[in-house]
């Protein structure tokens, strides 16, 4: 598969999404904050990522996809360094917000470039793209062990420097700086899909980002231990992404999006039983990854190659901004947030079923 540097960057980029999760319990103690700060801090990242997805596609249409995703990596790197030296809750939220803005520049432009480097193999490209994100996320959560030993600051700085350097390497790479087309092709199909699958996306990040805080508050489990347990989910996601590459079946259909999304949501309820944590997180990660890969593959099919960047940006924007609502539930009551999130996700997916039927009758 072409685009190995993009895939490596995707893995390192993923660390920015999860690196802070194991550090939040320590911040609660350090700054004397309530557990709701966990949801607030993470939401600052996701709000920025969701808001800037489509503007980032517009930037890519002006400067080219490679320049956009390379710039995104540099912004993430600088923000991660600043996050590592933050000395107040406000600084944490501001720099994590900027990290999210950089992430929006990378995601759709890098994903669109990868798909165009591998024409006719979009599902495999998205499977690899998601698998590398998951393995990088696993590393980000596992770094919680190092954070417990060395502190959050040096770990965040090293990750930030590495990410920024990858931005420079991508800019100097031989990959074409593909033109990005901004048009309405496929977006009418993408936007409803993004809203109705936002709970699927949101439940994954709600669990991965807040699991360390939840078990710390509810069970007294240390961040060092909980971050390793949570990494089971991202590891399973990587395996799910690899399965999407190996599968011969076409995942790019709304029927498969619906069925995989349901299976990739319900296991979140297992978080309420400590004996089921490992099983629940693994099953959730595996099937949620297959669902997200199916969503991205479907979006690329309906958007077309030149509009793929905009299509991915549109679906990711809707999913992220819809998923942020789940973090609002967590801020209200972290002990009940996972059950409420599953309920909301299933209600949204229930709306996707008749939508899929109407789409199939029209095609």
Coordinates of C-alpha atoms in Angstrom, one line a residue:
X1 CA 0.0 0.0 0.0
X2 CA 1.3 3.5 -0.9
X3 CA 1.4 6.3 1.7
X4 CA 3.5 4.7 4.5
X5 CA 4.7 8.0 5.8
X6 CA 1.0 9.2 6.1
X7 CA 0.2 6.0 8.0
X8 CA 3.1 6.5 10.4
X9 CA 2.0 10.1 10.9
X10 CA -1.5 8.9 11.6
X11 CA -0.3 6.7 14.4
X12 CA 1.7 9.5 16.0
X13 CA -1.1 12.0 15.4
X14 CA -3.4 9.6 17.3
X15 CA -1.4 10.0 20.5
X16 CA -2.6 13.6 20.7
X17 CA -6.1 12.3 21.0
X18 CA -5.4 10.0 24.0
X19 CA -2.3 11.3 25.7
X20 CA -4.1 13.6 28.1
X21 CA -6.6 10.9 29.3
X22 CA -4.3 9.2 31.9
X23 CA -3.1 12.6 33.0
X24 CA -6.5 14.0 33.9
X25 CA -6.9 12.3 37.3
X26 CA -3.6 13.9 38.4
X27 CA -4.8 17.3 37.2
X28 CA -8.0 16.9 39.3
X29 CA -5.8 16.4 42.4
X30 CA -3.2 19.0 41.4
X31 CA -5.7 21.8 40.6
X32 CA -8.4 20.7 43.1
X33 CA -11.0 20.2 40.4
X34 CA -14.3 18.2 40.2
X35 CA -14.4 15.1 38.0
X36 CA -16.5 17.1 35.4
X37 CA -13.2 18.8 34.3
X38 CA -12.3 15.5 32.5
X39 CA -15.3 16.0 30.2
X40 CA -14.6 19.7 29.8
X41 CA -11.0 19.3 28.9
X42 CA -11.7 16.6 26.3
X43 CA -14.6 18.6 24.9
X44 CA -12.3 21.6 24.2
X45 CA -10.3 19.3 21.8
X46 CA -13.4 17.8 20.2
X47 CA -15.2 21.1 19.7
X48 CA -12.2 22.5 17.9
X49 CA -11.8 19.3 15.8
X50 CA -15.5 19.3 14.8
X51 CA -15.7 23.1 14.1
X52 CA -12.6 23.2 11.9
X53 CA -13.2 20.1 9.8
X54 CA -14.9 21.8 6.9
X55 CA -12.9 25.0 7.1
X56 CA -9.8 22.8 7.0
X57 CA -11.0 21.2 3.8
X58 CA -11.4 24.8 2.4
X59 CA -7.8 25.5 3.4
X60 CA -6.7 22.4 1.6
X61 CA -8.6 23.5 -1.5
X62 CA -6.3 26.6 -1.6
X63 CA -3.0 25.2 -0.6
X64 CA -3.3 21.5 -1.5
X65 CA -3.9 18.4 0.6
X66 CA -0.3 17.7 1.5
X67 CA 0.5 21.2 2.7
X68 CA -2.7 21.1 4.8
X69 CA -2.1 17.9 6.6
X70 CA 1.6 18.7 7.1
X71 CA 0.7 22.0 8.6
X72 CA -1.8 20.2 10.8
X73 CA 1.0 18.0 12.2
X74 CA 3.1 21.0 13.0
X75 CA 0.2 22.7 14.8
X76 CA -0.5 19.6 16.8
X77 CA 3.2 19.3 17.8
X78 CA 3.5 22.8 19.0
X79 CA 0.3 22.6 20.9
X80 CA 1.3 19.4 22.6
X81 CA 4.6 21.0 23.8
X82 CA 2.6 23.9 25.2
X83 CA 0.1 21.5 26.8
X84 CA 3.0 19.8 28.5
X85 CA 4.1 23.0 30.2
X86 CA 0.6 24.2 31.1
X87 CA 0.3 25.5 34.6
X88 CA -3.5 26.1 34.9
X89 CA -6.8 24.4 33.9
X90 CA -7.5 27.3 31.5
X91 CA -4.1 26.7 29.7
X92 CA -4.8 23.0 29.4
X93 CA -8.2 23.7 27.7
X94 CA -6.8 26.4 25.4
X95 CA -3.8 24.3 24.2
X96 CA -5.9 21.2 23.9
X97 CA -8.4 23.3 21.8
X98 CA -5.5 24.3 19.5
X99 CA -4.4 20.6 19.3
X100 CA -7.9 19.8 18.0
X101 CA -7.7 22.6 15.4
X102 CA -4.4 21.0 14.1
X103 CA -6.0 17.6 14.1
X104 CA -8.8 18.9 11.8
X105 CA -6.2 20.0 9.3
X106 CA -4.6 16.6 9.2
X107 CA -7.6 14.1 9.2
X108 CA -9.5 14.6 5.9
X109 CA -6.6 15.9 3.8
X110 CA -4.3 13.0 4.8
X111 CA -7.2 10.4 4.5
X112 CA -8.2 11.9 1.1
X113 CA -4.5 11.7 -0.1
X114 CA -4.2 8.1 1.1
X115 CA -7.3 7.0 -0.8
X116 CA -6.1 8.8 -4.0
X117 CA -2.7 7.1 -3.7
X118 CA -4.5 3.8 -3.7
X119 CA -7.3 4.0 -6.3
X120 CA -9.8 1.1 -6.2
X121 CA -8.7 0.1 -2.7
X122 CA -10.4 2.8 -0.7
X123 CA -11.7 0.3 1.9
X124 CA -8.3 -1.1 2.5
X125 CA -6.8 2.4 2.7
X126 CA -9.4 3.4 5.3
X127 CA -8.9 0.2 7.2
X128 CA -5.2 0.8 7.4
X129 CA -5.8 4.5 8.2
X130 CA -8.0 3.5 11.1
X131 CA -5.8 0.7 12.3
X132 CA -2.8 2.9 12.6
X133 CA -4.9 5.5 14.4
X134 CA -5.9 2.8 16.9
X135 CA -2.4 1.5 17.4
X136 CA -1.2 5.0 18.0
X137 CA -4.1 5.6 20.4
X138 CA -3.0 2.4 22.2
X139 CA 0.5 3.9 22.6
X140 CA -1.0 7.2 23.8
X141 CA -3.0 5.5 26.5
X142 CA -0.1 3.2 27.4
X143 CA 2.1 6.2 27.8
X144 CA 0.1 6.9 31.0
X145 CA 2.4 4.4 32.6
X146 CA 5.4 6.6 31.7
X147 CA 3.4 9.7 32.8
X148 CA 3.0 8.1 36.2
X149 CA 6.7 7.6 36.5
X150 CA 8.1 10.7 34.7
X151 CA 5.3 13.2 34.8
X152 CA 3.0 14.4 32.0
X153 CA 5.2 17.3 30.9
X154 CA 8.3 15.4 29.5
X155 CA 6.1 12.8 27.8
X156 CA 3.9 15.5 26.1
X157 CA 7.0 17.4 25.0
X158 CA 8.6 14.4 23.4
X159 CA 5.3 13.5 21.6
X160 CA 4.9 17.1 20.5
X161 CA 8.4 17.4 19.0
X162 CA 8.0 14.1 17.2
X163 CA 4.7 15.1 15.7
X164 CA 6.1 18.5 14.5
X165 CA 9.1 16.8 12.9
X166 CA 6.7 14.4 11.0
X167 CA 4.9 17.5 9.7
X168 CA 8.2 18.7 8.2
X169 CA 9.0 15.3 6.7
X170 CA 5.6 15.0 5.1
X171 CA 5.9 18.4 3.5
X172 CA 9.3 17.3 2.0
X173 CA 7.9 13.9 0.9
X174 CA 7.5 12.9 -2.8
X175 CA 3.7 12.5 -2.4
X176 CA 1.7 14.7 -4.8
X177 CA 0.1 17.8 -3.3
X178 CA -3.4 16.8 -4.6
X179 CA -5.9 19.3 -5.5
X180 CA -9.0 19.3 -3.3
X181 CA -12.4 20.0 -4.9
X182 CA -15.0 21.8 -2.9
X183 CA -18.4 20.9 -4.2
X184 CA -21.7 19.6 -3.0
X185 CA -21.3 16.2 -4.5
X186 CA -22.2 13.5 -2.0
X187 CA -22.4 16.0 0.9
X188 CA -26.2 15.7 1.0
X189 CA -25.8 12.0 1.7
X190 CA -22.9 12.5 4.1
X191 CA -24.4 15.1 6.5
X192 CA -27.5 13.0 7.6
X193 CA -25.2 10.0 8.0
X194 CA -22.8 12.0 10.1
X195 CA -25.5 13.0 12.5
X196 CA -27.1 9.6 12.8
X197 CA -23.8 7.9 13.5
X198 CA -22.4 10.6 15.8
X199 CA -23.3 8.4 18.8
X200 CA -21.2 5.5 17.4
X201 CA -18.2 7.8 17.1
X202 CA -19.0 9.5 20.4
X203 CA -19.3 6.3 22.6
X204 CA -15.9 5.2 21.5
X205 CA -14.2 8.4 22.6
X206 CA -16.3 8.8 25.6
X207 CA -15.1 5.5 27.0
X208 CA -11.5 5.8 25.8
X209 CA -11.1 9.4 27.2
X210 CA -13.1 9.1 30.4
X211 CA -12.5 5.5 31.4
X212 CA -9.4 6.4 33.5
X213 CA -11.3 9.1 35.4
X214 CA -14.4 7.0 35.8
X215 CA -12.6 4.1 37.4
X216 CA -10.4 6.4 39.5
X217 CA -13.5 8.2 40.9
X218 CA -15.8 5.1 41.2
X219 CA -13.3 2.3 42.0
X220 CA -10.1 4.0 43.1
X221 CA -8.1 2.4 40.3
X222 CA -4.8 4.2 39.6
X223 CA -4.3 6.0 36.3
X224 CA -1.3 3.8 35.7
X225 CA -3.5 0.7 35.8
X226 CA -6.5 2.1 34.1
X227 CA -4.6 3.5 31.2
X228 CA -3.3 0.0 30.4
X229 CA -6.8 -1.5 30.7
X230 CA -8.2 1.2 28.4
X231 CA -5.5 0.5 25.8
X232 CA -7.2 -2.8 25.2
X233 CA -10.0 -1.0 23.4
X234 CA -7.7 0.9 21.1
X235 CA -5.6 -2.3 20.5
X236 CA -8.8 -4.1 19.5
X237 CA -9.6 -1.2 17.2
X238 CA -6.3 -1.7 15.5
X239 CA -7.2 -5.4 15.0
X240 CA -10.6 -4.3 13.7
X241 CA -8.9 -2.0 11.2
X242 CA -6.7 -4.8 10.1
X243 CA -9.8 -7.0 9.7
X244 CA -11.3 -4.4 7.4
X245 CA -8.2 -4.7 5.2
X246 CA -8.4 -8.5 5.1
X247 CA -12.2 -8.8 4.6
X248 CA -13.3 -9.5 1.1
X249 CA -16.8 -8.3 1.7
X250 CA -17.7 -4.7 0.8
X251 CA -18.3 -2.7 3.9
X252 CA -19.3 0.5 2.1
X253 CA -23.1 0.0 2.4
X254 CA -25.6 1.5 4.8
X255 CA -26.9 -1.9 5.9
X256 CA -23.4 -2.8 7.1
X257 CA -23.0 0.6 8.7
X258 CA -26.1 0.1 10.7
X259 CA -25.4 -3.5 11.9
X260 CA -21.8 -2.8 12.7
X261 CA -22.7 0.4 14.5
X262 CA -25.1 -1.4 16.9
X263 CA -22.6 -4.1 17.7
X264 CA -20.0 -1.4 18.1
X265 CA -22.1 0.5 20.7
X266 CA -23.7 -1.9 23.1
X267 CA -20.6 -3.3 24.7
X268 CA -20.0 0.1 26.4
X269 CA -22.5 -1.0 29.0
X270 CA -20.0 -3.7 30.2
X271 CA -18.0 -0.8 31.8
X272 CA -20.3 -1.1 34.8
X273 CA -19.0 -4.5 35.8
X274 CA -15.3 -4.6 36.7
X275 CA -15.1 -8.3 35.7
X276 CA -16.3 -7.4 32.2
X277 CA -14.0 -4.4 31.6
X278 CA -11.4 -6.3 29.5
X279 CA -14.0 -8.1 27.4
X280 CA -16.3 -5.1 26.9
X281 CA -13.5 -2.8 25.9
X282 CA -12.1 -5.3 23.4
X283 CA -15.4 -6.1 21.8
X284 CA -16.4 -2.4 21.7
X285 CA -13.1 -1.4 20.0
X286 CA -13.1 -4.2 17.4
X287 CA -16.7 -3.6 16.1
X288 CA -16.7 0.1 16.5
X289 CA -13.6 0.3 14.3
X290 CA -15.3 -1.8 11.6
X291 CA -18.3 0.5 11.8
X292 CA -16.2 3.6 11.4
X293 CA -14.3 2.1 8.5
X294 CA -17.6 1.2 6.8
X295 CA -18.8 4.8 7.3
X296 CA -15.6 6.3 5.8
X297 CA -15.6 3.8 2.8
X298 CA -19.2 4.6 2.1
X299 CA -18.5 8.4 2.2
X300 CA -15.6 8.0 -0.2
X301 CA -17.9 6.1 -2.6
X302 CA -20.6 8.7 -2.6
X303 CA -18.2 11.7 -2.7
X304 CA -15.9 10.7 -5.5
X305 CA -12.1 11.0 -5.4
X306 CA -11.6 14.7 -5.7
X307 CA -14.4 15.5 -3.2
X308 CA -13.3 12.7 -0.8
X309 CA -11.5 15.2 1.4
X310 CA -14.6 17.3 1.8
X311 CA -16.8 14.2 2.3
X312 CA -14.5 12.9 5.1
X313 CA -14.4 16.4 6.6
X314 CA -18.2 16.7 6.6
X315 CA -18.9 13.2 8.1
X316 CA -16.2 13.8 10.8
X317 CA -17.5 17.2 11.6
X318 CA -21.0 16.0 12.2
X319 CA -19.9 12.9 14.2
X320 CA -17.6 14.9 16.4
X321 CA -20.0 17.8 17.2
X322 CA -22.8 15.3 17.8
X323 CA -20.4 13.2 19.9
X324 CA -19.5 16.2 22.1
X325 CA -23.1 16.1 23.4
X326 CA -22.3 12.8 25.0
X327 CA -19.4 14.5 26.9
X328 CA -22.0 17.0 28.2
X329 CA -23.9 14.1 29.7
X330 CA -20.6 12.9 31.3
X331 CA -20.1 16.3 32.8
X332 CA -23.5 16.1 34.4
X333 CA -22.9 12.7 36.0
X334 CA -19.9 10.6 35.0
X335 CA -21.3 7.5 36.7
X336 CA -24.4 7.4 34.5
X337 CA -22.9 8.9 31.3
X338 CA -22.0 5.6 29.6
X339 CA -25.6 4.2 29.9
X340 CA -27.1 7.5 28.6
X341 CA -24.6 7.6 25.8
X342 CA -25.5 4.1 24.6
X343 CA -29.2 5.0 24.7
X344 CA -28.7 8.2 22.7
X345 CA -26.5 6.3 20.2
X346 CA -29.1 3.6 19.6
X347 CA -31.9 6.2 19.2
X348 CA -29.8 7.9 16.5
X349 CA -29.1 4.6 14.8
X350 CA -32.8 3.8 14.8
X351 CA -33.3 6.8 12.6
X352 CA -30.6 5.5 10.3
X353 CA -32.6 2.3 9.5
X354 CA -35.4 3.9 7.6
X355 CA -32.9 6.3 6.0
X356 CA -30.9 3.3 4.7
X357 CA -34.1 1.8 3.3
X358 CA -35.1 4.9 1.4
X359 CA -31.5 5.2 0.0
X360 CA -31.6 1.5 -1.1
X361 CA -34.9 2.1 -2.9
X362 CA -33.6 5.1 -4.7
X363 CA -30.4 3.3 -5.9

